[in-house]
Coordinates of C-alpha atoms in Angstrom, one line a residue:
X515 CA -36.2 57.5 66.5
X516 CA -39.4 55.5 66.2
X517 CA -39.1 55.4 62.4
X518 CA -35.5 54.3 62.5
X519 CA -36.3 51.6 65.1
X520 CA -39.0 50.3 62.8
X521 CA -36.6 50.4 59.9
X522 CA -34.0 48.3 61.8
X523 CA -36.7 45.8 62.9
X524 CA -38.0 45.4 59.4
X525 CA -34.7 44.7 57.7
X526 CA -33.6 42.1 60.3
X527 CA -33.5 38.7 58.4
X528 CA -35.8 35.9 59.5
X529 CA -34.3 32.6 60.7
X530 CA -34.2 30.0 57.9
X531 CA -36.3 26.9 58.2
X532 CA -34.4 23.8 59.2
X533 CA -34.2 20.9 56.7
X534 CA -36.5 17.9 57.5
X535 CA -35.4 14.3 56.8
X536 CA -38.5 12.7 55.3
X537 CA -38.9 8.9 55.0
X538 CA -38.6 7.2 51.6
X539 CA -41.0 4.6 50.3
X540 CA -38.3 1.9 50.8
X541 CA -38.0 3.0 54.5
X542 CA -41.7 2.5 54.9
X543 CA -41.8 -0.9 53.2
X544 CA -38.8 -2.0 55.4
X545 CA -40.5 -0.8 58.5
X546 CA -43.8 -2.3 57.7
X547 CA -42.3 -5.8 57.9
X548 CA -41.6 -5.1 61.5
X549 CA -44.5 -4.3 63.8
X550 CA -42.5 -2.2 66.3
X551 CA -40.8 -0.3 63.5
X552 CA -44.1 0.3 61.8
X553 CA -45.6 1.9 64.9
X554 CA -42.6 4.1 65.3
X555 CA -42.8 5.1 61.6
X556 CA -46.5 6.0 62.0
X557 CA -45.6 8.2 64.9
X558 CA -42.8 9.9 63.1
X559 CA -45.0 10.7 60.1
X560 CA -47.7 12.1 62.3
X561 CA -45.1 14.3 63.9
X562 CA -43.8 15.5 60.5
X563 CA -47.4 16.4 59.4
X564 CA -47.9 18.3 62.6
X565 CA -44.6 20.1 62.2
X566 CA -45.5 21.2 58.7
X567 CA -48.7 22.6 60.0
X568 CA -46.9 24.5 62.7
X569 CA -44.3 25.8 60.2
X570 CA -47.1 27.2 58.0
X571 CA -48.9 28.8 60.9
X572 CA -45.6 30.5 62.1
X573 CA -44.7 31.8 58.6
X574 CA -48.2 33.0 58.0
X575 CA -48.2 34.8 61.4
X576 CA -44.9 36.4 60.5
X577 CA -46.2 37.5 57.2
X578 CA -49.3 39.0 58.8
X579 CA -47.2 40.9 61.3
X580 CA -45.0 42.3 58.6
X581 CA -48.1 43.3 56.6
X582 CA -49.6 45.1 59.5
X583 CA -46.2 47.0 60.0
X584 CA -46.3 47.9 56.3
X585 CA -49.8 49.3 56.6
X586 CA -48.8 51.4 59.6
X587 CA -45.6 52.7 57.9
X588 CA -47.5 53.6 54.7
X589 CA -50.2 55.4 56.8
X590 CA -47.6 57.4 58.7
X591 CA -45.8 58.3 55.5
X592 CA -48.9 59.5 53.7
X593 CA -50.0 61.5 56.7
X594 CA -46.6 63.2 56.9
X595 CA -46.7 63.9 53.2
X596 CA -50.1 65.7 53.6
X597 CA -48.7 67.7 56.6
X598 CA -45.7 68.7 54.7
X599 CA -47.8 69.8 51.7
X600 CA -50.2 71.8 53.9
X601 CA -47.4 73.6 55.7
X602 CA -45.6 74.4 52.4
X603 CA -48.9 75.8 50.9
X604 CA -49.2 78.0 54.0
X605 CA -45.6 79.1 53.8
X606 CA -46.0 80.0 50.1
X607 CA -49.1 82.0 50.8
X608 CA -47.4 83.9 53.7
X609 CA -44.4 84.6 51.5
X610 CA -46.7 86.1 48.8
X611 CA -48.4 88.3 51.5
X612 CA -45.0 89.4 52.9
X613 CA -43.7 90.3 49.4
X614 CA -46.9 92.3 48.7
X615 CA -46.6 94.1 52.0
X616 CA -42.9 94.8 51.6
X617 CA -43.6 96.3 48.1
X618 CA -46.4 98.5 49.5
X619 CA -44.1 99.7 52.3
X620 CA -41.5 100.6 49.8
X621 CA -44.0 102.6 47.7
X622 CA -45.1 104.5 50.8
X623 CA -41.5 105.2 51.8
X624 CA -40.8 106.7 48.4
X625 CA -43.9 108.8 48.5
X626 CA -43.0 110.0 52.0
X627 CA -39.5 110.9 50.8
X628 CA -40.9 112.9 47.9
X629 CA -43.3 114.8 50.2
X630 CA -40.8 115.5 52.9
X631 CA -37.7 116.3 50.8
X632 CA -36.9 119.5 52.8
X633 CA -36.7 120.2 56.5
X634 CA -40.3 120.7 57.9
X635 CA -39.3 123.1 60.6
X636 CA -37.5 125.4 58.2
X637 CA -40.5 125.4 55.8
X638 CA -42.8 126.1 58.7
X639 CA -40.7 129.1 59.8
X640 CA -40.3 130.5 56.3
X641 CA -43.9 130.0 55.1
X642 CA -45.1 131.2 58.5
X643 CA -43.7 134.7 57.7
X644 CA -46.5 135.2 55.1
X645 CA -50.2 135.5 55.6
X646 CA -52.3 133.1 57.6
X647 CA -53.4 131.3 54.5
X648 CA -49.8 130.2 54.0
X649 CA -49.5 128.9 57.5
X650 CA -52.8 127.0 57.2
X651 CA -51.6 125.4 54.0
X652 CA -48.3 124.3 55.6
X653 CA -50.2 122.8 58.6
X654 CA -52.4 120.9 56.3
X655 CA -49.4 119.5 54.5
X656 CA -47.8 118.6 57.8
X657 CA -51.0 116.8 58.9
X658 CA -51.1 114.8 55.6
X659 CA -47.5 113.9 56.0
X660 CA -48.0 112.8 59.6
X661 CA -50.8 110.4 58.4
X662 CA -48.5 109.2 55.7
X663 CA -45.8 108.5 58.2
X664 CA -48.3 106.6 60.4
X665 CA -49.6 104.6 57.5
X666 CA -46.0 103.8 56.4
X667 CA -45.2 102.5 59.9
X668 CA -48.3 100.3 60.0
X669 CA -47.5 98.8 56.6
X670 CA -43.9 98.2 57.5
X671 CA -44.9 96.4 60.7
X672 CA -47.4 94.3 58.7
X673 CA -44.7 93.4 56.2
X674 CA -42.3 92.5 58.9
X675 CA -44.8 90.3 60.6
X676 CA -45.7 88.5 57.4
X677 CA -42.0 88.0 56.6
X678 CA -41.4 86.5 60.0
X679 CA -44.5 84.2 59.6
X680 CA -43.3 83.1 56.2
X681 CA -39.8 82.3 57.6
X682 CA -41.3 80.3 60.5
X683 CA -43.6 78.3 58.2
X684 CA -40.7 77.7 55.8
X685 CA -38.6 76.3 58.7
X686 CA -41.6 74.1 59.7
X687 CA -41.9 72.8 56.1
X688 CA -38.3 71.8 56.0
X689 CA -38.8 69.8 59.3
X690 CA -41.9 68.2 57.9
X691 CA -40.1 67.3 54.7
X692 CA -37.3 65.7 56.7
X693 CA -39.8 63.7 58.7
X694 CA -41.5 62.6 55.5
X695 CA -38.2 61.4 54.0
X696 CA -37.5 59.3 57.1
X697 CA -40.9 57.8 57.0
X698 CA -40.6 57.1 53.3
X699 CA -37.4 55.1 53.9
X700 CA -39.2 53.2 56.7
X701 CA -42.2 52.5 54.4
X702 CA -40.0 51.2 51.7
X703 CA -38.2 48.9 54.2
X704 CA -41.6 47.8 55.5
X705 CA -42.8 46.9 52.0
X706 CA -39.6 44.9 51.3
X707 CA -40.0 43.0 54.6
X708 CA -43.7 42.3 54.1
X709 CA -43.1 41.1 50.6
X710 CA -40.3 38.7 51.7
X711 CA -42.5 37.4 54.6
X712 CA -45.4 36.9 52.3
X713 CA -43.2 35.0 49.8
X714 CA -41.8 32.8 52.6
X715 CA -45.3 32.1 53.8
X716 CA -46.5 31.2 50.3
X717 CA -43.5 28.9 49.7
X718 CA -44.0 27.2 53.1
X719 CA -47.6 26.6 52.3
X720 CA -46.8 25.2 48.9
X721 CA -44.1 22.9 50.3
X722 CA -46.4 21.8 53.1
X723 CA -49.3 21.0 50.8
X724 CA -47.0 19.1 48.4
X725 CA -45.2 17.2 51.1
X726 CA -48.4 16.8 53.2
X727 CA -50.1 14.8 50.4
X728 CA -47.2 12.4 50.3
X729 CA -47.0 12.1 54.0
X730 CA -50.7 11.4 54.3
X731 CA -50.4 8.7 51.7
X732 CA -47.4 7.3 53.5
X733 CA -49.3 7.3 56.8
X734 CA -52.2 5.5 55.2
X735 CA -49.8 3.0 53.7
X736 CA -48.3 2.3 57.1
X737 CA -51.7 1.9 58.8
X738 CA -53.1 -0.3 56.0
X739 CA -52.9 -4.0 57.0
X740 CA -52.8 -5.0 53.3
X741 CA -49.5 -4.5 51.5
X742 CA -50.3 -1.5 49.4
X743 CA -48.0 -1.1 46.5
X744 CA -46.1 2.1 45.4
X745 CA -47.7 1.8 42.0
X746 CA -51.1 1.9 43.5
X747 CA -50.2 5.0 45.5
X748 CA -48.9 6.8 42.4
X749 CA -52.1 5.9 40.5
X750 CA -54.1 7.4 43.3
X751 CA -52.1 10.6 43.2
X752 CA -52.6 10.9 39.4
X753 CA -56.4 10.3 39.8
X754 CA -56.6 13.0 42.5
X755 CA -54.7 15.4 40.3
X756 CA -57.1 14.8 37.4
X757 CA -60.1 15.4 39.6
X758 CA -58.6 18.5 41.0
X759 CA -57.9 19.9 37.5
X760 CA -61.6 19.2 36.6
X761 CA -62.7 21.1 39.8
X762 CA -60.4 24.1 39.1
X763 CA -61.6 24.3 35.5
X764 CA -65.2 24.2 36.6
X765 CA -64.6 27.0 39.1
X766 CA -62.8 29.1 36.5
X767 CA -65.7 28.6 34.1
X768 CA -68.2 29.6 36.7
X769 CA -66.2 32.8 37.6
X770 CA -66.0 33.7 33.9
X771 CA -69.7 33.3 33.5
X772 CA -70.4 35.4 36.5
X773 CA -68.0 38.1 35.2
X774 CA -69.8 38.1 31.8
X775 CA -73.1 38.4 33.5
X776 CA -71.9 41.3 35.7
X777 CA -70.5 43.1 32.8
X778 CA -73.7 42.7 30.8
X779 CA -75.8 44.0 33.7
X780 CA -73.5 47.0 34.2
X781 CA -73.4 48.1 30.6
X782 CA -69.8 46.8 30.2
X783 CA -68.1 49.7 32.1
X784 CA -66.0 47.5 34.4
X785 CA -62.9 46.3 32.6
X786 CA -63.4 48.4 29.6
X787 CA -60.1 49.6 28.3
X788 CA -59.6 53.2 27.0
X789 CA -57.4 54.4 24.1
X790 CA -54.6 55.1 26.6
X791 CA -54.5 51.5 27.8
X792 CA -56.2 52.1 31.2
X793 CA -59.3 50.2 32.3
X794 CA -62.1 50.9 34.7
X795 CA -61.2 48.6 37.7
X796 CA -64.9 47.7 38.6
X797 CA -68.5 48.5 37.8
X798 CA -70.5 50.4 40.3
X799 CA -71.0 54.0 41.6
X800 CA -68.6 55.8 43.8
X801 CA -69.6 55.1 47.4
X802 CA -66.6 56.7 49.2
X803 CA -64.2 59.4 48.1
X804 CA -60.6 60.4 48.7
X805 CA -60.3 62.5 51.9
X806 CA -61.2 62.7 55.6
X807 CA -63.9 60.3 56.8
X808 CA -65.1 58.5 59.9
X809 CA -63.1 55.5 61.2
X810 CA -64.5 52.1 60.2
X811 CA -64.0 49.1 62.4
X812 CA -64.9 45.5 61.4
X813 CA -63.7 42.2 62.7
X814 CA -61.2 43.9 65.1
X815 CA -59.7 46.0 62.3
X816 CA -60.1 49.8 62.2
X817 CA -59.3 52.1 59.3
X818 CA -57.6 55.4 59.5
X819 CA -59.4 58.8 59.6
X820 CA -58.2 59.7 56.1
X821 CA -59.4 57.6 53.1
X822 CA -56.6 57.3 50.6
X823 CA -58.8 55.7 47.9
X824 CA -62.0 55.7 46.0
X825 CA -64.7 53.1 46.9
X826 CA -66.8 51.5 44.1
X827 CA -70.1 49.8 45.1
X828 CA -69.5 46.6 43.2
X829 CA -71.6 44.1 45.1
X830 CA -70.3 40.8 46.5
X831 CA -68.5 38.5 44.1
X832 CA -68.3 41.0 41.3
X833 CA -65.2 40.9 39.1
X834 CA -62.2 43.3 39.7
X835 CA -60.1 44.2 36.7
X836 CA -56.5 45.3 36.4
X837 CA -56.5 49.1 35.7
X838 CA -53.4 48.8 33.5
X839 CA -50.8 46.3 32.4
X840 CA -48.2 45.5 34.9
X841 CA -46.8 43.0 37.4
X842 CA -48.5 41.9 40.6
X843 CA -46.4 42.8 43.6
X844 CA -48.8 41.8 46.3
X845 CA -51.6 39.2 46.5
X846 CA -52.5 38.4 50.1
X847 CA -53.8 39.6 53.4
X848 CA -52.8 43.1 54.4
X849 CA -54.2 44.5 57.6
X850 CA -57.4 46.6 57.3
X851 CA -57.3 46.0 53.5
X852 CA -58.3 42.4 54.1
X853 CA -57.4 40.4 51.0
X854 CA -55.4 42.8 48.8
X855 CA -53.8 42.9 45.3
X856 CA -51.2 45.5 44.3
X857 CA -49.9 46.0 40.7
X858 CA -46.9 47.9 39.6
X859 CA -47.3 49.5 36.2
X860 CA -43.8 51.0 35.8
X861 CA -42.8 54.7 35.9
X862 CA -43.4 54.7 39.7
X863 CA -47.1 54.1 39.2
X864 CA -49.0 51.4 41.1
X865 CA -52.7 50.5 41.8
X866 CA -54.2 48.7 44.7
X867 CA -57.4 46.6 45.1
X868 CA -58.7 45.9 48.7
X869 CA -61.5 43.9 50.5
X870 CA -61.3 41.0 48.0
X871 CA -63.5 38.1 49.0
X872 CA -61.9 35.0 50.6
X873 CA -60.7 32.7 47.9
X874 CA -61.3 35.5 45.4
X875 CA -57.8 35.9 44.0
X876 CA -57.3 35.3 40.3
X877 CA -53.6 36.2 40.2
X878 CA -50.5 35.6 42.3
X879 CA -47.5 37.7 43.2
X880 CA -45.0 38.1 40.4
X881 CA -47.6 37.4 37.7
X882 CA -47.9 39.8 34.7
X883 CA -51.4 41.1 33.9
X884 CA -52.9 43.0 31.1
X885 CA -55.3 46.0 31.3
X886 CA -58.9 44.9 31.9
X887 CA -57.9 41.4 33.0
X888 CA -59.9 39.9 35.9
X889 CA -57.6 39.8 38.9
X890 CA -60.0 39.1 41.7
X891 CA -63.6 39.2 43.0
X892 CA -64.9 41.8 45.4
X893 CA -65.9 41.2 49.0
X894 CA -65.9 42.8 52.5
X895 CA -62.7 41.4 54.1
X896 CA -60.8 43.7 56.4
X897 CA -62.2 47.0 57.7
X898 CA -65.2 47.2 55.3
X899 CA -68.9 47.8 55.6
X900 CA -70.4 45.7 52.8
X901 CA -68.9 44.4 49.6
X902 CA -67.1 47.0 47.5
X903 CA -63.8 47.7 45.8
X904 CA -61.4 50.0 47.6
X905 CA -59.2 51.3 44.7
X906 CA -55.9 53.1 45.3
X907 CA -53.3 54.8 43.0
X908 CA -49.7 55.4 44.0
X909 CA -47.3 57.9 42.4
X910 CA -43.7 57.4 43.7
X911 CA -44.9 55.8 46.9
X912 CA -47.6 58.4 47.7
X913 CA -51.3 57.5 47.4
X914 CA -53.2 60.1 45.4
X915 CA -56.8 60.8 44.5
X916 CA -57.7 58.1 41.9
X917 CA -60.7 60.0 40.4
X918 CA -58.8 62.7 38.4
X919 CA -56.0 60.4 37.7
X920 CA -58.2 57.8 36.0
X921 CA -60.4 60.5 34.3
X922 CA -57.2 61.9 32.7
X923 CA -56.6 58.4 31.2
X924 CA -60.1 58.0 29.8
X925 CA -61.2 55.4 32.4
X926 CA -63.5 57.4 34.7
X927 CA -64.6 55.8 37.9
X928 CA -68.3 55.4 38.8

């Protein structure tokens, strides 16, 4: 019921944002000629800017809520998968034991039948007519047969017990698999809802930034006692765009230089692409393996008790590389992951990269990437102790151990 409630909650559509009537430049020039109208226009623009900021905060909060629900749903699904697999393994082992015990009981029954093919009391009477040696021999046979009967009963009871246990475990496995399927549906719905919320937040932010620049300029125009022209405004926008492009190019060059230095210092392991087209996602030794571990809490976020990933000790600001060619399906904050990137590689295979440093994204959702391409820079956001890469591999929605998976593809971790 909880899983189905979560599913219904996740697929409920969010309310669309209402359209806003922004002032035109002609509106401002007309208003500026009138002192009272100018003051009212300034207030209106200030309210619009404040409204944009509120809209972004609300959509980002909704995206964060959906991301947290996704993480919980994924955790419950993976835990249910492990439970189902464990129970199935026990059921298979118990079935093998039951089959062996049943076979042994059958062999003993056949031996008992061959030994006691005639009526014992008749044999005892007939053979007892001879000398004492015959009677002793018959009693010895009877004793052996009694032991055989006793042993057969023990084996039969053991076989019956093993069969019942196998049946019970099999029934439990079916229940666990049903639970797993319900949670799988909930996890898929959570992913869809989280992706939609993240996309809405990104669009709201982009719209806010684009409109905010214009509104700020309009506000400055209205506050300026001198009659600023539209042409001057447009020239200023162009100059700011030019300076921003220079700044972005400088940052990209600095990141590329840092990546080259990190690769040189690590012997070039991070980002190196194998013959199969898979790449080592980061340089550094393995600092955390796939399996049970202690809970990690940081900044109010706590991890689960099972680690569905392999940690690589990259160091802060080190480059993170796409493990294989694919399409980015997530690039944003995701609960205890902190800043997180997920890439779909096709054939139900995906990889995830967590704890990226703030501002460390090198890709966006929907972008195609190649194997070995720098997608981000490592940090310690989310539930992390120190800068590192938390690397995950999904097969059909289940997170698996990345170490053997990557080794099979010639891109060994660590």
